[in-house]
Short mmCIF file of C-alpha atoms in Angstrom, two decimals:
data_model
loop_
_atom_site.label_atom_id
_atom_site.label_comp_id
_atom_site.label_asym_id
_atom_site.label_seq_id
_atom_site.Cartn_x
_atom_site.Cartn_y
_atom_site.Cartn_z
CA MET A 1028 206.60 184.32 17.37
CA ARG A 1029 203.87 184.13 19.90
CA GLN A 1030 204.52 181.80 22.87
CA PHE A 1031 201.99 178.98 23.54
CA LYS A 1032 200.82 178.61 27.07
CA LEU A 1033 198.61 176.08 28.61
CA ARG A 1034 195.58 177.38 30.33
CA GLN A 1035 196.10 177.42 34.02
CA GLU A 1036 192.49 177.81 35.09
CA LYS A 1037 190.51 175.04 36.53
CA SER A 1038 188.45 172.95 34.18
CA PHE A 1039 184.75 172.84 34.58
CA ILE A 1040 184.44 169.30 33.14
CA LYS A 1041 183.30 166.90 35.92
CA ILE A 1042 183.73 163.13 35.88
CA LEU A 1043 180.59 161.30 36.87
CA LYS A 1044 181.08 158.46 39.38
CA GLU A 1045 179.58 155.12 38.41
CA PRO A 1046 176.99 153.81 40.88
CA PRO A 1047 178.30 150.93 43.07
CA LEU A 1048 177.32 147.39 42.00
CA GLU A 1049 174.81 145.72 44.31
CA LYS A 1050 176.01 142.44 45.96
CA LYS A 1051 173.95 139.36 45.17
CA LYS A 1052 171.95 138.11 48.16
CA THR A 1053 172.56 134.53 49.36
CA ASN A 1054 169.46 132.35 48.94
CA TRP A 1055 169.66 130.49 52.24
CA SER A 1056 166.27 128.86 51.82
CA ARG A 1057 167.33 127.32 48.54
CA ARG A 1058 170.57 126.02 50.02
CA LEU A 1059 168.69 124.59 52.99
CA TYR A 1060 166.20 122.83 50.75
CA LEU A 1061 169.02 121.40 48.62
CA ALA A 1062 170.85 120.18 51.72
CA ILE A 1063 167.72 118.54 53.10
CA PHE A 1064 167.03 116.95 49.71
CA ALA A 1065 170.61 115.62 49.53
CA VAL A 1066 170.39 114.14 53.04
CA VAL A 1067 167.05 112.49 52.22
CA VAL A 1068 168.45 111.05 49.00
CA ILE A 1069 171.54 109.73 50.78
CA LEU A 1070 169.45 108.15 53.56
CA LEU A 1071 167.07 106.64 51.04
CA VAL A 1072 169.91 105.20 48.97
CA LYS A 1073 171.56 103.85 52.12
CA ARG A 1074 168.30 102.31 53.29
CA VAL A 1075 167.68 100.67 49.93
CA TYR A 1076 171.27 99.42 49.83
CA ASN A 1077 171.10 97.97 53.34
CA ALA A 1078 167.73 96.38 52.68
CA ASN A 1079 168.88 94.64 49.50
CA MET A 1080 172.62 94.13 49.90
CA ILE A 1081 173.24 93.63 53.65
CA ILE A 1082 171.97 90.94 56.04
CA PHE A 1083 171.55 92.25 59.57
CA ALA A 1084 171.20 90.00 62.62
CA GLN A 1085 171.34 90.28 66.38
CA GLY A 1086 173.87 88.33 68.38
CA GLN A 1087 174.97 87.63 71.92
CA ILE A 1088 178.49 86.94 73.22
CA GLU A 1089 178.75 83.53 74.87
CA LEU A 1090 181.53 82.02 77.00
CA PRO A 1091 181.87 78.32 77.90
CA LYS A 1092 180.44 77.87 81.38
CA GLN A 1093 179.76 75.23 84.02
CA THR A 1094 176.65 75.57 86.19
CA ILE A 1095 176.98 73.76 89.55
CA THR A 1096 173.78 72.01 90.67
CA PHE A 1097 173.04 69.03 92.94
CA PRO A 1098 170.39 66.25 92.88
CA ASN A 1099 169.90 66.66 96.65
CA ASP A 1100 169.49 69.53 99.06
CA ILE A 1101 172.87 70.61 100.45
CA LYS A 1102 173.99 72.88 103.24
CA VAL A 1103 176.98 75.11 102.51
CA LEU A 1104 179.43 74.86 105.42
CA ASP A 1105 182.36 76.85 104.05
CA LEU A 1106 183.17 78.96 100.95
CA ASN A 1107 186.72 79.25 99.71
CA ILE A 1108 186.00 81.62 96.80
CA SER A 1109 184.00 84.72 95.92
CA GLU A 1110 182.50 86.15 92.74
CA GLY A 1111 185.18 87.18 90.27
CA ALA A 1112 187.81 84.79 91.67
CA SER A 1113 189.98 82.85 89.22
CA VAL A 1114 190.03 79.08 89.79
CA CYS A 1115 191.94 76.13 88.37
CA THR A 1116 190.86 72.57 87.84
CA GLY A 1117 191.01 70.71 91.18
CA ASP A 1118 190.73 73.77 93.44
CA THR A 1119 188.42 73.22 96.43
CA LEU A 1120 185.60 75.74 96.03
CA PHE A 1121 183.36 74.98 99.00
CA VAL A 1122 182.54 72.44 101.73
CA TYR A 1123 179.02 71.05 102.04
CA ARG A 1124 176.89 68.33 103.56
CA ILE A 1125 173.99 66.59 101.87
CA MET A 1126 170.76 67.34 103.70
CA ASN A 1127 167.88 64.97 104.44
CA ASP A 1128 164.60 65.73 106.18
CA ASP A 1129 164.00 64.46 109.72
CA LEU A 1130 161.40 61.86 108.69
CA ASP A 1131 163.69 60.23 106.13
CA GLN A 1132 166.57 60.42 108.58
CA SER A 1133 164.56 58.61 111.27
CA ASN A 1134 163.34 56.00 108.78
CA LEU A 1135 166.91 55.48 107.64
CA SER A 1136 168.08 55.01 111.23
CA ILE A 1137 165.30 52.46 111.84
CA SER A 1138 166.13 50.58 108.64
CA VAL A 1139 169.76 50.33 109.76
CA SER A 1140 168.84 48.81 113.13
CA LYS A 1141 165.98 46.72 111.75
CA PRO A 1142 166.61 44.19 108.92
CA GLN A 1143 164.52 44.13 105.79
CA ASP A 1144 161.03 42.79 106.55
CA TRP A 1145 160.81 40.60 103.49
CA ILE A 1146 164.13 38.93 104.31
CA VAL A 1147 162.96 38.17 107.86
CA LYS A 1148 159.70 36.68 106.58
CA GLU A 1149 161.52 34.64 103.95
CA ARG A 1150 164.02 33.31 106.47
CA LEU A 1151 161.25 32.30 108.88
CA SER A 1152 159.36 30.56 106.08
CA ILE A 1153 162.45 28.63 104.94
CA GLN A 1154 163.37 27.67 108.49
CA LYS A 1155 159.84 26.40 109.01
CA ARG A 1156 160.07 24.23 105.88
CA ILE A 1157 163.44 22.87 107.01
CA ASP A 1158 161.95 21.93 110.40
CA ILE A 1159 158.97 20.26 108.70
CA ASN A 1160 161.32 18.32 106.43
CA ARG A 1161 163.26 17.19 109.47
CA ILE A 1162 160.04 15.82 110.99
CA ARG A 1163 159.09 14.14 107.72
CA ILE A 1164 162.48 12.46 107.48
CA GLN A 1165 162.16 11.23 111.06
CA GLN A 1166 158.72 9.75 110.27
CA ASN A 1167 160.04 8.15 107.09
CA GLU A 1168 162.99 6.69 108.98
CA GLU A 1169 160.60 5.11 111.49
CA SER A 1170 158.44 3.71 108.66
CA LYS A 1171 161.55 2.46 106.90
CA GLN A 1172 162.71 0.64 110.04
CA PHE A 1173 159.29 -0.97 110.50
CA ILE A 1174 159.11 -2.12 106.86
CA GLU A 1175 162.66 -3.49 106.94
CA GLU A 1176 161.77 -5.58 110.01
CA SER A 1177 158.60 -6.79 108.30
CA LEU A 1178 160.60 -7.72 105.20
CA LYS A 1179 163.02 -9.81 107.27
CA LEU A 1180 160.08 -11.65 108.79
CA LYS A 1181 158.51 -12.27 105.39
CA GLU A 1182 161.83 -13.51 104.01
CA MET A 1183 162.06 -16.09 106.80
CA LEU A 1184 158.52 -17.27 106.09
CA LEU A 1185 159.24 -17.58 102.38
CA LEU A 1186 162.40 -19.54 103.08
CA ASN A 1187 160.33 -21.93 105.23
CA GLY A 1188 158.05 -22.60 102.23
CA ILE A 1189 155.12 -20.35 103.09
CA HIS A 1190 154.62 -18.97 99.58
CA ASN A 1191 151.33 -17.19 100.23
CA GLU A 1192 153.40 -14.41 101.88
CA TYR A 1193 155.14 -13.53 98.59
CA LYS A 1194 152.54 -11.00 97.47
CA GLU A 1195 152.74 -9.08 100.75
CA TYR A 1196 156.57 -9.30 100.58
CA THR A 1197 156.69 -7.57 97.16
CA SER A 1198 154.26 -4.91 98.41
CA LEU A 1199 156.54 -4.15 101.34
CA GLN A 1200 159.52 -3.84 98.98
CA THR A 1201 157.61 -1.29 96.89
CA GLN A 1202 156.71 0.70 99.98
CA LEU A 1203 160.34 0.64 101.12
CA ALA A 1204 161.54 1.95 97.73
CA GLU A 1205 158.98 4.80 97.86
CA ILE A 1206 160.04 5.77 101.37
CA MET A 1207 163.74 5.77 100.37
CA ALA A 1208 162.97 7.98 97.34
CA ASP A 1209 160.93 10.34 99.53
CA ILE A 1210 163.81 10.57 102.04
CA ASP A 1211 166.28 11.42 99.23
CA PHE A 1212 163.93 14.09 97.86
CA ILE A 1213 163.43 15.68 101.29
CA ASN A 1214 167.17 15.68 101.94
CA ASN A 1215 167.87 17.38 98.59
CA GLU A 1216 165.15 19.95 99.22
CA THR A 1217 166.54 20.64 102.69
CA GLN A 1218 170.02 21.22 101.24
CA LEU A 1219 168.64 23.74 98.74
CA LEU A 1220 166.67 25.52 101.46
CA LYS A 1221 169.76 25.79 103.63
CA LYS A 1222 171.74 27.30 100.70
CA HIS A 1223 168.95 29.80 100.09
CA LEU A 1224 168.92 30.62 103.78
CA GLY A 1225 172.65 31.33 103.62
CA ARG A 1226 172.16 33.65 100.61
CA LEU A 1227 169.46 35.52 102.49
CA SER A 1228 171.87 36.04 105.37
CA ILE A 1229 174.42 37.49 102.92
CA HIS A 1230 171.75 39.79 101.40
CA GLN A 1231 170.62 40.88 104.84
CA ASN A 1232 174.16 41.88 105.78
CA ALA A 1233 174.61 43.62 102.42
CA TYR A 1234 171.40 45.61 102.91
CA LYS A 1235 172.53 46.58 106.36
CA ASP A 1236 175.88 47.77 104.99
CA ILE A 1237 174.07 49.80 102.31
CA GLU A 1238 171.82 51.46 104.86
CA MET A 1239 174.83 52.19 107.04
CA SER A 1240 176.61 53.77 104.07
CA LYS A 1241 173.51 55.87 103.37
CA LEU A 1242 173.47 57.04 106.95
CA GLY A 1243 177.14 57.96 106.69
CA PHE A 1244 176.47 59.59 103.30
CA TYR A 1245 174.31 62.24 104.97
CA GLU A 1246 176.72 62.78 107.85
CA GLU A 1247 179.93 62.98 105.81
CA LEU A 1248 181.46 66.36 104.91
CA LYS A 1249 182.06 66.72 101.18
CA TYR A 1250 184.42 68.97 99.25
CA PHE A 1251 183.52 70.33 95.84
CA VAL A 1252 186.47 70.88 93.49
CA SER A 1253 186.47 72.98 90.33
CA PRO A 1254 185.88 70.91 87.19
CA MET A 1255 187.54 73.50 84.92
CA ASP A 1256 189.78 76.56 84.73
CA GLY A 1257 187.94 79.87 84.70
CA VAL A 1258 186.37 82.67 86.71
CA VAL A 1259 183.57 82.29 89.28
CA SER A 1260 180.94 84.63 87.85
CA ASP A 1261 178.05 83.91 90.25
CA VAL A 1262 177.73 82.53 93.79
CA PHE A 1263 174.08 82.21 94.76
CA TYR A 1264 174.37 80.85 98.33
CA ALA A 1265 176.41 81.87 101.37
CA VAL A 1266 177.76 79.88 104.33
CA ASN A 1267 175.08 78.03 106.38
CA GLU A 1268 172.49 78.50 103.63
CA ILE A 1269 170.71 75.53 102.06
CA CYS A 1270 170.90 75.07 98.30
CA TYR A 1271 167.86 73.08 97.22
CA LYS A 1272 168.15 70.30 94.68
CA LYS A 1273 168.48 71.35 91.02
CA ALA A 1274 169.02 74.99 92.08
CA GLU A 1275 172.16 76.73 90.83
CA MET A 1276 174.87 76.88 93.47
CA MET A 1277 177.39 78.79 91.34
CA THR A 1278 178.55 79.40 87.78
CA ILE A 1279 182.09 79.19 86.41
CA HIS A 1280 183.01 80.79 83.07
CA GLN A 1281 186.05 80.20 80.90
CA LEU A 1282 187.84 83.29 79.61
CA TYR A 1283 188.63 81.78 76.23
CA ASN A 1284 186.80 80.17 73.29
CA SER A 1285 184.23 82.99 73.27
CA THR A 1286 181.65 82.87 70.48
CA ILE A 1287 178.63 84.84 69.28
CA ASN A 1288 175.25 83.15 68.99
CA THR A 1289 173.74 84.98 66.03
CA TYR A 1290 170.01 84.90 65.24
CA PHE A 1291 169.36 85.11 61.48
CA ASP A 1292 165.97 85.39 59.79
CA PRO A 1293 165.08 81.97 58.29
CA GLU A 1294 164.55 83.63 54.88
CA GLU A 1295 168.27 84.53 54.77
CA ILE A 1296 169.50 80.94 54.99
CA LYS A 1297 170.08 80.74 51.23
CA TYR A 1298 172.67 83.53 51.53
CA LEU A 1299 174.53 81.99 54.48
CA GLU A 1300 177.21 79.33 54.56
CA VAL A 1301 179.75 77.97 57.02
CA GLY A 1302 182.96 79.96 56.61
CA ASP A 1303 181.26 83.27 55.70
CA MET A 1304 182.99 86.37 57.07
CA VAL A 1305 180.78 88.78 59.00
CA ASP A 1306 181.18 92.27 60.45
CA ILE A 1307 180.42 92.75 64.14
CA LYS A 1308 179.50 95.99 65.90
CA PHE A 1309 179.71 96.12 69.70
CA PRO A 1310 177.72 98.34 72.10
CA ASP A 1311 180.63 100.82 72.38
CA ASP A 1312 180.61 101.23 68.55
CA SER A 1313 183.86 99.27 68.19
CA LYS A 1314 183.99 96.84 65.31
CA SER A 1315 185.46 93.42 64.63
CA LYS A 1316 185.22 90.56 62.18
CA GLY A 1317 184.32 86.93 62.63
CA LEU A 1318 183.63 83.67 60.80
CA VAL A 1319 180.48 81.56 60.78
CA SER A 1320 181.72 78.26 62.24
CA LYS A 1321 178.48 76.27 62.31
CA PHE A 1322 174.68 76.36 62.26
CA PHE A 1323 172.58 74.74 64.95
CA VAL A 1324 170.28 71.88 63.99
CA SER A 1325 166.91 73.58 64.36
CA THR A 1326 165.43 77.02 64.89
CA TYR A 1327 165.46 78.50 68.39
CA ALA A 1328 163.35 81.05 70.21
CA VAL A 1329 164.88 84.52 70.15
CA PRO A 1330 166.11 85.64 73.62
CA SER A 1331 163.65 87.81 75.53
CA GLU A 1332 165.86 90.89 75.22
CA PHE A 1333 165.63 90.62 71.41
CA GLN A 1334 161.90 89.89 71.43
CA LYS A 1335 159.33 92.65 71.06
CA LYS A 1336 156.65 92.79 73.72
CA TYR A 1337 153.11 91.66 73.01
CA GLU A 1338 154.17 89.85 69.85
CA PRO A 1339 154.29 86.09 69.16
CA THR A 1340 157.56 84.38 70.05
CA GLU A 1341 159.96 84.62 67.14
CA ARG A 1342 162.11 81.66 66.11
CA ASN A 1343 165.30 82.17 64.12
CA ILE A 1344 168.18 80.23 62.68
CA VAL A 1345 171.11 80.27 65.11
CA ALA A 1346 174.69 80.40 63.84
CA GLU A 1347 177.89 80.33 65.87
CA VAL A 1348 180.40 83.05 64.98
CA VAL A 1349 184.03 82.72 66.11
CA PRO A 1350 186.76 85.42 66.15
CA LEU A 1351 189.42 85.57 63.48
CA ASN A 1352 192.30 85.70 65.98
CA LYS A 1353 193.13 85.63 69.68
CA ALA A 1354 193.35 89.40 69.96
CA ASP A 1355 189.75 89.75 68.83
CA GLU A 1356 188.73 86.96 71.20
CA MET A 1357 190.09 88.82 74.22
CA SER A 1358 188.16 91.97 73.28
CA TRP A 1359 184.97 89.94 72.86
CA ASN A 1360 185.13 88.75 76.49
CA ASN A 1361 184.35 92.28 77.71
CA PHE A 1362 180.89 92.13 76.15
CA TYR A 1363 179.70 88.82 77.60
CA LYS A 1364 175.91 88.46 77.35
CA MET A 1365 175.64 91.87 75.65
CA GLU A 1366 173.81 92.47 72.41
CA VAL A 1367 175.93 92.92 69.28
CA THR A 1368 175.00 93.60 65.66
CA VAL A 1369 176.19 91.15 63.01
CA GLN A 1370 176.03 91.97 59.32
CA LYS A 1371 177.04 90.22 56.12
CA GLN A 1372 177.00 91.01 52.43
CA ARG A 1373 174.01 89.29 50.87
CA TYR A 1374 175.79 88.79 47.56
CA ASP A 1375 179.43 87.89 46.95
CA PHE A 1376 180.89 90.03 44.16
CA SER A 1377 184.45 88.76 44.50
CA PHE A 1378 185.88 86.92 41.53
#
């Protein structure tokens, strides 16, 4: 039997290699366009949502403060505090003296040494009338004495039967009664004039005391004490400087009870109520929450920093926003007088 053998020679059959598949190219332009489109859609949706669902307003952190002013010019003699110092109620902040110009000071000195002109004139007039009344009484007393002597003579004649003297006797009696009444009237008038003269003396002394107290008022050193607890935020005048009347001498701020004065568009008032919760964004991008505690009575002009230049003054509704807790209140103090953003949901979807 013939043996089977496999052929040992090389085969001439070749295997063809398949061509490599080409990689799909990334369409970067398409992806870029889609990304831009998505961003535009998101921004548009966000803008529409904010415009229709969110109320935005500008606000300003406020702290309770006390501005120190005076109705007169004062000269600062000593300062016991500086800006940033903490003070308590009753602390002596500075020493001062009330100033007065040289003309008023000289007039005041003259008025102290010289009584009131109208009182002097009134006293002289009353004294003159008292002296005249004294002369009138003396004249009436002389006339009274003469008439009384004449009456005695007429009485003797009537007793001796000379009746034609009766008519003259009754006339003398009438004259005597008139003189007595005139004397009583003058005496009463003189008593009233003397009382009035005494009152004028009292008024004159009182006026002199008042003028003396005024003179001492300008010479006396005065001490200003703090009316509240807080921090001295501003001191506008130094020692030996003159603070003119109604000018601010200094400002004291409390470090608690901070609030936000929020300026809402008047058209949003129908969506706002006392007790509404609002979101607050601070200049450093930190966030907090607050409650609308009250609305002010009328609209107010928007602060200059919120107002656009070259546009009419805008007036808004002002609401006071308070913090939810003490921790938030302490963080608010760091942004005193800074601008914050306040926002609120226009519609309440809670059930």
